[in-house]
PDB file of C-alpha atoms (C1' of nucleotides) in Angstrom:
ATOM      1  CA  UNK B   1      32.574   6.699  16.338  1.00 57.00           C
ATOM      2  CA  UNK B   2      29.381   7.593  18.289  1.00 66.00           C
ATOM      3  CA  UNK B   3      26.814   9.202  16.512  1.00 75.00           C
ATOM      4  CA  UNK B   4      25.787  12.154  17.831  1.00 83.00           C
ATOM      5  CA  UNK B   5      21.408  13.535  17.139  1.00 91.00           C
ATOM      6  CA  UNK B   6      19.693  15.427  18.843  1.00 94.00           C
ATOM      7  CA  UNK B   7      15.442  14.883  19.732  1.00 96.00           C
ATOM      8  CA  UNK B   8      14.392  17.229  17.118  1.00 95.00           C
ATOM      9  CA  UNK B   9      16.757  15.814  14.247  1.00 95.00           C
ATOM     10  CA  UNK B  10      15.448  12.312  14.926  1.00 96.00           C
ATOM     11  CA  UNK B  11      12.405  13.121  14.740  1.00 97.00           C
ATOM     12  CA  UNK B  12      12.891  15.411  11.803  1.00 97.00           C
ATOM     13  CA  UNK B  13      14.963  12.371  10.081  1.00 97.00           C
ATOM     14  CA  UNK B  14      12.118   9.727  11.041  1.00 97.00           C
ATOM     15  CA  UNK B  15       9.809  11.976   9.479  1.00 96.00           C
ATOM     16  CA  UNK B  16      11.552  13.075   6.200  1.00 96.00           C
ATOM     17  CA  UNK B  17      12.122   9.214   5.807  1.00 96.00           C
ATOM     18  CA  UNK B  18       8.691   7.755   6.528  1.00 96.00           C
ATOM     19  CA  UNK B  19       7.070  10.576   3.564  1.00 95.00           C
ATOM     20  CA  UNK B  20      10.009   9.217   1.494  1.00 94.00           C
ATOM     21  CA  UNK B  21       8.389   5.749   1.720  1.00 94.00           C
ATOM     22  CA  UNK B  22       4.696   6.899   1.548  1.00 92.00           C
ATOM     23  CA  UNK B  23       5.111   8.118  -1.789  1.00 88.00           C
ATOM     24  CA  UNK B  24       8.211   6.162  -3.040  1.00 80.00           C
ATOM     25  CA  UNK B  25       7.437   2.281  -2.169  1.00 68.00           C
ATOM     26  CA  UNK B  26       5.291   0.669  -4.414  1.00 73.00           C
ATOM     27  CA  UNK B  27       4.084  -1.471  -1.430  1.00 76.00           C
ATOM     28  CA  UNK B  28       4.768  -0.202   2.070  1.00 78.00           C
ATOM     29  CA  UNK B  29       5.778  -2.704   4.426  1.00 91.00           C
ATOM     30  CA  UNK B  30       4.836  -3.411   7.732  1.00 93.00           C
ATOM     31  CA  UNK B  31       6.316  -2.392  11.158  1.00 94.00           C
ATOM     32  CA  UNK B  32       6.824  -6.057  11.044  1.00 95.00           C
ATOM     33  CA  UNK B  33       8.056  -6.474   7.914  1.00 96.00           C
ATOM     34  CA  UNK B  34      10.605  -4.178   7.904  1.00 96.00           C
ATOM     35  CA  UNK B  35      11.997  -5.589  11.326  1.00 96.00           C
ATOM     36  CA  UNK B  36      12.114  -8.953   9.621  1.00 97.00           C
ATOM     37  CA  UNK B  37      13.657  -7.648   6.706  1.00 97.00           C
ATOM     38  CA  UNK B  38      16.656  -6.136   8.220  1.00 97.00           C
ATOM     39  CA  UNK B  39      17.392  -8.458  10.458  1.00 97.00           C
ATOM     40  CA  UNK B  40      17.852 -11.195   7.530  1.00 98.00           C
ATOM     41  CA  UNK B  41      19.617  -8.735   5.685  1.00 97.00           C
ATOM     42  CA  UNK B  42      22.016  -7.602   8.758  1.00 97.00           C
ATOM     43  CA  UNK B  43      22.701 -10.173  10.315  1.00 96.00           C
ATOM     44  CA  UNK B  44      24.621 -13.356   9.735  1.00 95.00           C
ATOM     45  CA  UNK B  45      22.743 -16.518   8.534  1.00 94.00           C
ATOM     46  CA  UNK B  46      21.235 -18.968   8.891  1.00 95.00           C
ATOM     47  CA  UNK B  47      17.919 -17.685   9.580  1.00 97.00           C
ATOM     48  CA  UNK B  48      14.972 -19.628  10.564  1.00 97.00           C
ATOM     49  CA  UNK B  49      11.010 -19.180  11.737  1.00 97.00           C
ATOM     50  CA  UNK B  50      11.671 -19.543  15.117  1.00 96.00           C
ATOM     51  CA  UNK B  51      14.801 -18.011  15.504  1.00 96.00           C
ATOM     52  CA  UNK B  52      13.133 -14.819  13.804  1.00 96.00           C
ATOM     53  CA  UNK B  53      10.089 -14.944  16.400  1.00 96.00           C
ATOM     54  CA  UNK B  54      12.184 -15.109  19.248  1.00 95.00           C
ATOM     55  CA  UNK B  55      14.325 -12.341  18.142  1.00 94.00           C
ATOM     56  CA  UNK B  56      11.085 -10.073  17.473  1.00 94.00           C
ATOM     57  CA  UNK B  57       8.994 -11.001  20.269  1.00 93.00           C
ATOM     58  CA  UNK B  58       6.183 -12.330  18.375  1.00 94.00           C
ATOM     59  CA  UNK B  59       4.497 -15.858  17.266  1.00 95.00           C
ATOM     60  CA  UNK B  60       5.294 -17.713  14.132  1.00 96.00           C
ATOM     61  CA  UNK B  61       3.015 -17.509  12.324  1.00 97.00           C
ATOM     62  CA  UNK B  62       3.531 -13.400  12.023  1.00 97.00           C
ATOM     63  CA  UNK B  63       6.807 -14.373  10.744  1.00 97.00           C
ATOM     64  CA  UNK B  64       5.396 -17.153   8.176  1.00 97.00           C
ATOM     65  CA  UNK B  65       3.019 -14.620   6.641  1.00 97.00           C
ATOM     66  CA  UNK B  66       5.541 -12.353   6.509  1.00 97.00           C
ATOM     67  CA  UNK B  67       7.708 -14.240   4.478  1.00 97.00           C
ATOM     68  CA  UNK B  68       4.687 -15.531   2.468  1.00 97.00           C
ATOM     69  CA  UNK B  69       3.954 -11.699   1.423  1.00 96.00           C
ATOM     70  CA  UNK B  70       8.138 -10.668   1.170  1.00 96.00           C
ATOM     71  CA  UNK B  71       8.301 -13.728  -0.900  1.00 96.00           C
ATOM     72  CA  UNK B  72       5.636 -12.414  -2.926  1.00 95.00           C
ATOM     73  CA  UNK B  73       7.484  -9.301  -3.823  1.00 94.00           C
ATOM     74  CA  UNK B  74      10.843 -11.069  -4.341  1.00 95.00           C
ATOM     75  CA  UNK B  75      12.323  -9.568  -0.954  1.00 96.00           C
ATOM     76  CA  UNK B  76      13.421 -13.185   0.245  1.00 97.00           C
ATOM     77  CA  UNK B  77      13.095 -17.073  -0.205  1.00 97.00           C
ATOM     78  CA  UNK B  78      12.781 -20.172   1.527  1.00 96.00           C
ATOM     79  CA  UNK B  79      14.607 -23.535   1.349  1.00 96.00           C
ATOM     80  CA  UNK B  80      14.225 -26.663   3.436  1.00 95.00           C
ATOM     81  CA  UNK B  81      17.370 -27.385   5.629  1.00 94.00           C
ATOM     82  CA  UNK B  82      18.376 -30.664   3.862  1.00 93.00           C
ATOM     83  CA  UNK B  83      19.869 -31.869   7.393  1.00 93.00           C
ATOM     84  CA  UNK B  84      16.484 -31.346   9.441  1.00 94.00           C
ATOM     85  CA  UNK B  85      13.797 -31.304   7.493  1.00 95.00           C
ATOM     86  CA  UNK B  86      11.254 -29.647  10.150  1.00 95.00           C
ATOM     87  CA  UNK B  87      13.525 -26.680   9.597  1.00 96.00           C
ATOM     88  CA  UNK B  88      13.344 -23.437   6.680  1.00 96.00           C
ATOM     89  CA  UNK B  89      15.964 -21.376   6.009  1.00 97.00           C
ATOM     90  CA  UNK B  90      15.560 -17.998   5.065  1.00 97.00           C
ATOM     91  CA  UNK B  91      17.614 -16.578   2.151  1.00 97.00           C
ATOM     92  CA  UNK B  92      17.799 -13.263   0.557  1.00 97.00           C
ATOM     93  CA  UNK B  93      17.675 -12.301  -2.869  1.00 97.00           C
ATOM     94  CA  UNK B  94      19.001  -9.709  -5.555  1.00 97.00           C
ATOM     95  CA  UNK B  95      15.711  -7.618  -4.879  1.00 96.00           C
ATOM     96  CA  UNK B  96      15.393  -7.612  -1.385  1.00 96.00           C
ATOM     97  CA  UNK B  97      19.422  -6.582  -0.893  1.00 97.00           C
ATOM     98  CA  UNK B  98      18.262  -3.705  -3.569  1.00 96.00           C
ATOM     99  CA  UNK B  99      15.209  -2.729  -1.498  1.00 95.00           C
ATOM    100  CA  UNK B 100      17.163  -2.775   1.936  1.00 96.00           C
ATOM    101  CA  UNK B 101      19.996  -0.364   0.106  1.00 97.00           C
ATOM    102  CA  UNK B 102      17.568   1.836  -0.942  1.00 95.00           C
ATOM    103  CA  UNK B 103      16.461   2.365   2.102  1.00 96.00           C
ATOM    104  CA  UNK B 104      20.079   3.275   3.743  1.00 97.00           C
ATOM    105  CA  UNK B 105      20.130   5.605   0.213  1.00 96.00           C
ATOM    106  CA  UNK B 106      16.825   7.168   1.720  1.00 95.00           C
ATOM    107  CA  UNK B 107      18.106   7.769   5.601  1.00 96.00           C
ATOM    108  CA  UNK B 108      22.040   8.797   4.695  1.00 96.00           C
ATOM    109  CA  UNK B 109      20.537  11.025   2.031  1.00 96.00           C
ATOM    110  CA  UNK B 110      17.739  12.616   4.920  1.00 96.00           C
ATOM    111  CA  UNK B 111      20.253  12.478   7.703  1.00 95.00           C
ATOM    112  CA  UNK B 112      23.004  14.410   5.715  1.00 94.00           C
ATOM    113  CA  UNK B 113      19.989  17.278   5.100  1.00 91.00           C
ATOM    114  CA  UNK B 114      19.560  17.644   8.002  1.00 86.00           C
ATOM    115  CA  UNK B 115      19.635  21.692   9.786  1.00 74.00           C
ATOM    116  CA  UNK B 116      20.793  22.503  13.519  1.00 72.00           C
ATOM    117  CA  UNK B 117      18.521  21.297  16.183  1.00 67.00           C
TER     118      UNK B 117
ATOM    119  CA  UNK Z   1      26.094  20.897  11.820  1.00 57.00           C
ATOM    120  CA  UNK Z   2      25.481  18.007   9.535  1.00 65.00           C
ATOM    121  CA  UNK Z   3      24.567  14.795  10.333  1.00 75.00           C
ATOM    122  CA  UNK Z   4      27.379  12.154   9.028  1.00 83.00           C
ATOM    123  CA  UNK Z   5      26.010   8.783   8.628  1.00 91.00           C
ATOM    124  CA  UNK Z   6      27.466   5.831   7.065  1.00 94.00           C
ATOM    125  CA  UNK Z   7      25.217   3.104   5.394  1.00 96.00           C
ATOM    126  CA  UNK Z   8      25.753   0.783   7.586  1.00 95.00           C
ATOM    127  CA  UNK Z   9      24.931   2.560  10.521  1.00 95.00           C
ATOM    128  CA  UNK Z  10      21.473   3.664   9.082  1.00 96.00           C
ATOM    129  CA  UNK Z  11      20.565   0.444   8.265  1.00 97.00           C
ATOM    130  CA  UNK Z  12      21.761  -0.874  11.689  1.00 97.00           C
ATOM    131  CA  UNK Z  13      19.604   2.123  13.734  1.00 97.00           C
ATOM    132  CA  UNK Z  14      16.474   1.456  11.217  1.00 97.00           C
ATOM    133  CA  UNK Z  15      16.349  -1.993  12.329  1.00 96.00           C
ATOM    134  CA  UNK Z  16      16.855  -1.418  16.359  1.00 96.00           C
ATOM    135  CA  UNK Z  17      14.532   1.347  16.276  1.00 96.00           C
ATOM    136  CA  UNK Z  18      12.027  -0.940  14.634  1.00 96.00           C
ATOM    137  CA  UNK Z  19      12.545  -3.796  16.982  1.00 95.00           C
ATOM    138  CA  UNK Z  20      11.819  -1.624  19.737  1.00 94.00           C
ATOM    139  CA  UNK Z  21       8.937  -0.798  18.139  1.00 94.00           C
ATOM    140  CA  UNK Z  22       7.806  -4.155  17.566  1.00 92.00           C
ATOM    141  CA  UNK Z  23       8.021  -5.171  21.105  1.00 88.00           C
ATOM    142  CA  UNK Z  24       7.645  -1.899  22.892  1.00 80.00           C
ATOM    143  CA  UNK Z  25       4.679  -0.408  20.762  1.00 68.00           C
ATOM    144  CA  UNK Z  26       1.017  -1.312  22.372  1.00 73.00           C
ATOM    145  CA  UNK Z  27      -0.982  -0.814  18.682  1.00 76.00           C
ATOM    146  CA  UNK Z  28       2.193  -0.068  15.996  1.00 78.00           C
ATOM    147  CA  UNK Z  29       1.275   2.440  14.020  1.00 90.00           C
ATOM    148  CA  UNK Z  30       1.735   2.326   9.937  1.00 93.00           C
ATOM    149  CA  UNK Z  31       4.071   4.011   7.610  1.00 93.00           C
ATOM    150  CA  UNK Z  32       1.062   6.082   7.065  1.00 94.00           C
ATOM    151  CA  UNK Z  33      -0.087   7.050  10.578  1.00 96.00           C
ATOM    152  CA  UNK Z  34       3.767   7.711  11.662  1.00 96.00           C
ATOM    153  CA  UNK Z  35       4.302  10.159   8.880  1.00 96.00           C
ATOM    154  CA  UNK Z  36       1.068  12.442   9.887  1.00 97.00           C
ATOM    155  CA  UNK Z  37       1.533  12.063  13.313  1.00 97.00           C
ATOM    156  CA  UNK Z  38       4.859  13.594  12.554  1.00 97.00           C
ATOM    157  CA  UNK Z  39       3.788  16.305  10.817  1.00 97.00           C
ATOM    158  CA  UNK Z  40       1.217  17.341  12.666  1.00 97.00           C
ATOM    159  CA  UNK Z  41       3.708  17.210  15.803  1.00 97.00           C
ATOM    160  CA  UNK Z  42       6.579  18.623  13.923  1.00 97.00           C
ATOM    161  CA  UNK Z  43       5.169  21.555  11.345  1.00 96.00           C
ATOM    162  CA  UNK Z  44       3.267  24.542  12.755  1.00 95.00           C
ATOM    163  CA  UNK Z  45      -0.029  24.478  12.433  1.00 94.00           C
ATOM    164  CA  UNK Z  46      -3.072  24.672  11.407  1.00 95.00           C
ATOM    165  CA  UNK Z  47      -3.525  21.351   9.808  1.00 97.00           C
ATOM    166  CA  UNK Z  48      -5.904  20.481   7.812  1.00 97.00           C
ATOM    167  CA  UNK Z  49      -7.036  16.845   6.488  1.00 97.00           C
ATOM    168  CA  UNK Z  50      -6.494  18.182   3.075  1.00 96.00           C
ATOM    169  CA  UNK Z  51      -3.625  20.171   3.887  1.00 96.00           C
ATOM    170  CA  UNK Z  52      -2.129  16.803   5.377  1.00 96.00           C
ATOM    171  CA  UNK Z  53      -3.355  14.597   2.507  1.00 96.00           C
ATOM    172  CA  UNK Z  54      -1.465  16.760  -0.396  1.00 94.00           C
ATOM    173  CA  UNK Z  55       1.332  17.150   2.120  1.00 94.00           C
ATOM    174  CA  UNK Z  56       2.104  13.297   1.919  1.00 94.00           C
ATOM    175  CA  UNK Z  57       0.380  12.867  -1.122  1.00 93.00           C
ATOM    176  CA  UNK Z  58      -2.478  10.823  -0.483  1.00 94.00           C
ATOM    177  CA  UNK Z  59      -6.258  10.947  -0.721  1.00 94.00           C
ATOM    178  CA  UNK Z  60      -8.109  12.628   2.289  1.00 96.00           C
ATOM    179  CA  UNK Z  61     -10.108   9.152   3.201  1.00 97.00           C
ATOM    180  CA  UNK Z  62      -6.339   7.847   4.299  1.00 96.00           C
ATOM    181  CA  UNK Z  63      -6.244  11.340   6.397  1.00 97.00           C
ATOM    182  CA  UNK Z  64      -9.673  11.016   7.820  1.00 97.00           C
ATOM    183  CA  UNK Z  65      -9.285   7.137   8.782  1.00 97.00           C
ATOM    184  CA  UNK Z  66      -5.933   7.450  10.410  1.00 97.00           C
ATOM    185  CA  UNK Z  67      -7.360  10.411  12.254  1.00 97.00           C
ATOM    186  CA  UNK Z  68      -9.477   8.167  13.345  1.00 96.00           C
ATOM    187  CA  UNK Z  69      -8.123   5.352  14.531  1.00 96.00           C
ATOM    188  CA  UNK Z  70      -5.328   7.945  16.060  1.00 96.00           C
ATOM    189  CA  UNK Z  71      -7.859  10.165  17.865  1.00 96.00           C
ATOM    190  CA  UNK Z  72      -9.449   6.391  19.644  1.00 95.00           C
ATOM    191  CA  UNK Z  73      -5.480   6.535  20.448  1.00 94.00           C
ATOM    192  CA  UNK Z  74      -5.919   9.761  22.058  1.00 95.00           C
ATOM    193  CA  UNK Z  75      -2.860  10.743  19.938  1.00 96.00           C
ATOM    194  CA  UNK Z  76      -5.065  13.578  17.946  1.00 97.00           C
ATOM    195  CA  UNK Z  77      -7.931  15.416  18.596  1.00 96.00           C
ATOM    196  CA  UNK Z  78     -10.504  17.395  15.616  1.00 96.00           C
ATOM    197  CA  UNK Z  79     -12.286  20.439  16.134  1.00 95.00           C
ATOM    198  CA  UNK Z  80     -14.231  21.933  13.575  1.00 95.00           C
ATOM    199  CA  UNK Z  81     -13.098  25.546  12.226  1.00 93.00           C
ATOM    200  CA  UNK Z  82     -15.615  28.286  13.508  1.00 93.00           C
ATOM    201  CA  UNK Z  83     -14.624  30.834  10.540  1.00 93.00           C
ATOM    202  CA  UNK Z  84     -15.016  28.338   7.871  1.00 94.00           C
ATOM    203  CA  UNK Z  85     -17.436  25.501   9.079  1.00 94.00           C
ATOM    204  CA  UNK Z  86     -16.050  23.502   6.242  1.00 93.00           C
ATOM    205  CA  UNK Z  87     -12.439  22.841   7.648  1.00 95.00           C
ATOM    206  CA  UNK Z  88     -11.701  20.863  10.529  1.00 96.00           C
ATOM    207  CA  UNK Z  89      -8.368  21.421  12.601  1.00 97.00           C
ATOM    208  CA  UNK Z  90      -6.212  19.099  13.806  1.00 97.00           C
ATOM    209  CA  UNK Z  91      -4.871  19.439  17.493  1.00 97.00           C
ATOM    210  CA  UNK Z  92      -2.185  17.700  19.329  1.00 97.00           C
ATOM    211  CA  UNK Z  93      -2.736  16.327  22.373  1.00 97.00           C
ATOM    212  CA  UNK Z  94      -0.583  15.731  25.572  1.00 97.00           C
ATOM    213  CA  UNK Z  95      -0.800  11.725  24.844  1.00 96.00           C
ATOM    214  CA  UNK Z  96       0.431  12.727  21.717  1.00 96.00           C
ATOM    215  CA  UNK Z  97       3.584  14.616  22.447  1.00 97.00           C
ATOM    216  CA  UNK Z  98       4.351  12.042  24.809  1.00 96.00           C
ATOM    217  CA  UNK Z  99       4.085   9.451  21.940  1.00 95.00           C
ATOM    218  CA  UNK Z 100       6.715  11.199  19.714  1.00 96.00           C
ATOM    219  CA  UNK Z 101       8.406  12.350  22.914  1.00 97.00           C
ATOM    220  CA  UNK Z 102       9.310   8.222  23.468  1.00 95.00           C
ATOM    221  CA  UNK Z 103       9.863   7.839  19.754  1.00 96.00           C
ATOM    222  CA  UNK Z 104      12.683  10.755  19.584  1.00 97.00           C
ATOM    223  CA  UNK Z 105      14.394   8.785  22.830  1.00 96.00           C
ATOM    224  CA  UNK Z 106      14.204   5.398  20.993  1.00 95.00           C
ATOM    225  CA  UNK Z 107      15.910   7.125  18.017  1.00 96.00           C
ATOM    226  CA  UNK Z 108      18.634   9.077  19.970  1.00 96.00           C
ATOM    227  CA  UNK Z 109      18.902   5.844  22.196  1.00 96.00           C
ATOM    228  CA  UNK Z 110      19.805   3.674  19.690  1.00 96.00           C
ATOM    229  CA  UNK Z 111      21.984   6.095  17.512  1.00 95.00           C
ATOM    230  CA  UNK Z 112      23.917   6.924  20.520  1.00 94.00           C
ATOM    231  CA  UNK Z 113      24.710   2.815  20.864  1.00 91.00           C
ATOM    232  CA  UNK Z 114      26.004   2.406  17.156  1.00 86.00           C
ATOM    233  CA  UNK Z 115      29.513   1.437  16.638  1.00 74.00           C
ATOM    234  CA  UNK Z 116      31.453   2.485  13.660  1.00 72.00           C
ATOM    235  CA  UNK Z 117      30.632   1.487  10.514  1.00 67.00           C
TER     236      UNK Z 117
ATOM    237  C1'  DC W   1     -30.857  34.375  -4.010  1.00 97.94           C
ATOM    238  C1'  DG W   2     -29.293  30.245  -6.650  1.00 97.94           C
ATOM    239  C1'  DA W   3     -25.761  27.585  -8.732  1.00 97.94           C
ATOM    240  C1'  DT W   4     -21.168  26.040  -8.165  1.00 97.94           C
ATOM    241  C1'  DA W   5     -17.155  24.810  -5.637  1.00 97.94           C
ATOM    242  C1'  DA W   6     -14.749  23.052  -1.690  1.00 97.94           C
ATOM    243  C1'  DT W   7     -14.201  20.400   2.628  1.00 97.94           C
ATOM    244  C1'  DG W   8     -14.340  16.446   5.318  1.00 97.94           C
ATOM    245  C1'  DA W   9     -16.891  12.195   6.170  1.00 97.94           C
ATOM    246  C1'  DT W  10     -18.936   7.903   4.733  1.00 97.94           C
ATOM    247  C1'  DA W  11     -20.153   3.472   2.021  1.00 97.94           C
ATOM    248  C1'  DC W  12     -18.477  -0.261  -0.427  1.00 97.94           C
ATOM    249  C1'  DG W  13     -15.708  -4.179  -1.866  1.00 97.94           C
ATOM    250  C1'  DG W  14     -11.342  -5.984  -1.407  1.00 97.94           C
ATOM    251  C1'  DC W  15      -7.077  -7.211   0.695  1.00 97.94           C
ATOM    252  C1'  DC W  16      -3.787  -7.913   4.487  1.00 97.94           C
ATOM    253  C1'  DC W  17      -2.621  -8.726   9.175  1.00 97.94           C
ATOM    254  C1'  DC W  18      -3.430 -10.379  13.868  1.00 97.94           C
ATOM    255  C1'  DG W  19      -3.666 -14.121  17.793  1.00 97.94           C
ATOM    256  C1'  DT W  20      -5.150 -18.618  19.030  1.00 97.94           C
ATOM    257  C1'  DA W  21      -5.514 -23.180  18.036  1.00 97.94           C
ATOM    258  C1'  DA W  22      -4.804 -26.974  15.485  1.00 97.94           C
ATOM    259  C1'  DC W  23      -2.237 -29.761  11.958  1.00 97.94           C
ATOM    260  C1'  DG W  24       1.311 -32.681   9.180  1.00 97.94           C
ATOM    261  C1'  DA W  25       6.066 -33.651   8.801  1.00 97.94           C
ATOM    262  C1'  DT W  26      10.265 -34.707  10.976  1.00 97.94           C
ATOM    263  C1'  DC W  27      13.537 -35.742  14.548  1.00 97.94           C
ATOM    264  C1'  DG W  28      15.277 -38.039  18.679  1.00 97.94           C
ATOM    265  C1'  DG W  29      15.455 -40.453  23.089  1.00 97.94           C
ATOM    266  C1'  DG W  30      14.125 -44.470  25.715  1.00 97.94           C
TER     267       DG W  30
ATOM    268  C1'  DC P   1      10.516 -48.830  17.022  1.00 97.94           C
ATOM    269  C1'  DC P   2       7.464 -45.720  18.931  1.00 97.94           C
ATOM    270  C1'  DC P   3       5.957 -41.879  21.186  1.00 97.94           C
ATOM    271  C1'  DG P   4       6.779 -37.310  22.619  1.00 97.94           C
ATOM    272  C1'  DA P   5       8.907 -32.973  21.245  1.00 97.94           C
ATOM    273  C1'  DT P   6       9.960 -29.659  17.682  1.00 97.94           C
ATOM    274  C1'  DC P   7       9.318 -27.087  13.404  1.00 97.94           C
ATOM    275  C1'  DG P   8       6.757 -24.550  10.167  1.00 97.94           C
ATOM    276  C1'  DT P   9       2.219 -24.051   8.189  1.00 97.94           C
ATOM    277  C1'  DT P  10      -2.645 -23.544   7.922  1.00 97.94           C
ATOM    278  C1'  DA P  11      -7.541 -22.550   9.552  1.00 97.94           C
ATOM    279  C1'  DC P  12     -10.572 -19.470  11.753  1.00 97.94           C
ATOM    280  C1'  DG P  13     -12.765 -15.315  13.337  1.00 97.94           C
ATOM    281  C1'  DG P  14     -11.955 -10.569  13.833  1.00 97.94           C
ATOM    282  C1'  DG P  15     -10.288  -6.094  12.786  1.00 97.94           C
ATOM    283  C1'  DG P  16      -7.867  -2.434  10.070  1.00 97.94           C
ATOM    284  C1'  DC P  17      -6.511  -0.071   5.955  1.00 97.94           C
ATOM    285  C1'  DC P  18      -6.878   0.800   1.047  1.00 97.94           C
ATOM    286  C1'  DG P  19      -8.925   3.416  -3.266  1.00 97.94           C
ATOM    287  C1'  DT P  20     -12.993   4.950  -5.571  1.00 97.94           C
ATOM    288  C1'  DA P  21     -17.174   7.013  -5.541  1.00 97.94           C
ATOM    289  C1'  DT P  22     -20.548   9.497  -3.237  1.00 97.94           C
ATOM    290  C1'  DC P  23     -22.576  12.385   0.444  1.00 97.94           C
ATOM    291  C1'  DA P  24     -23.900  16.436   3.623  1.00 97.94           C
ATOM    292  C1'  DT P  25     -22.414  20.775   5.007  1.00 97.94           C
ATOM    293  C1'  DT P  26     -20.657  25.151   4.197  1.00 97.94           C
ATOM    294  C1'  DA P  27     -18.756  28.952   1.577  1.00 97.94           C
ATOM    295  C1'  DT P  28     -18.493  31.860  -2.536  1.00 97.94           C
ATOM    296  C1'  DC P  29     -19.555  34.196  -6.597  1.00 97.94           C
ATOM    297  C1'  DG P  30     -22.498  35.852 -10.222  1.00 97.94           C
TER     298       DG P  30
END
DNA sequence: CGATAATGATACGGCCCCGTAACGATCGGG
DNA sequence: CCCGATCGTTACGGGGCCGTATCATTATCG
């Protein structure tokens, strides 16, 4: 089950996609964002600050404001870890699972128009 | 020659396209700036910053800023329009190609890794 | 011509994000 | 028990992007 694209059909997908979310999302997200968001929504928990920096590549705090502004829109939550409490674990929520469907909605729904190279 | 996706699998290449671009990208580029660089790169040209702007549906400041900011990039260049001194054309560059070049082989890259569904 | 329209750029005020450095809270080993 | 290590957050200074409104330049039409 390998899936087969050429250059030109990624690019033509990546394109279709990103003036999908210019003029669909309300609020675009980030680069950033949008790596956090998917990796809280595809991969298993727990999730927490540091484990999402070192999985990105970048510092904490890009991954506390993150979640400050995500929380913001309702895209995910935070809860103390009742066993450590130095540790926050990240939890998703009814809107963000919406948000991150929509977006596989957006990229099957692109990929499938997509012509011969 | 249709391009079968599952869900899954879009969501999965979204996300490892993205982390590459988090670590891998010197300056990421916004949802904004990706989409115009695309179309300039992708549609035939002439371009125009108000062609571009009703193309993705925005207001020609966003066009002429992320022109900017692209052309320090060396991504884009501008050269005024000698038959109507009004309109200025935007050119690729070889920077520029190269920069969607590497963003076509992150896509293909990573879509060529997915497992099934 | 002169008035009007069109094009792209700019000014402004506001908001968000960045990286570095520091901080308070909490845990854990000696 | 205490002191160092760990965790997440916050502060700070800087930079970028946004939308609206306005501008200078150029073309067009009466």
């Amino acid at each position: 089950m390998v899936l087969e694209i050429k250059p030109t059909q990624a690019l033509r997908l990546w394109r279709e996609v990103h003036l999908d979310l210019v003029r669909d999302t309300q609020p675009d997200l980030s680069v950033r964002q949008i790596a956090i968001l998917l990796t809280i929504y595809l991969e298993l928990p727990p999730h927490t600050v540091r484990g999402l920096a070192a999985r990105l590549g970048v510092t904490k705090p890009v991954i506390t404001r993150a979640l400050d502004s995500m929380g913001k829109l309702g895209l995910v939550s935070r809860k103390r870890d009742e066993l450590d409490k130095r540790n926050v674990v990240i939890q998703r929520t009814v809107a963000g699972a919406l948000a991150v469907e929509h977006l596989a909605d957006l990229v099957t729904a692109r990929a499938r128009e997509l012509g011969p190279a």
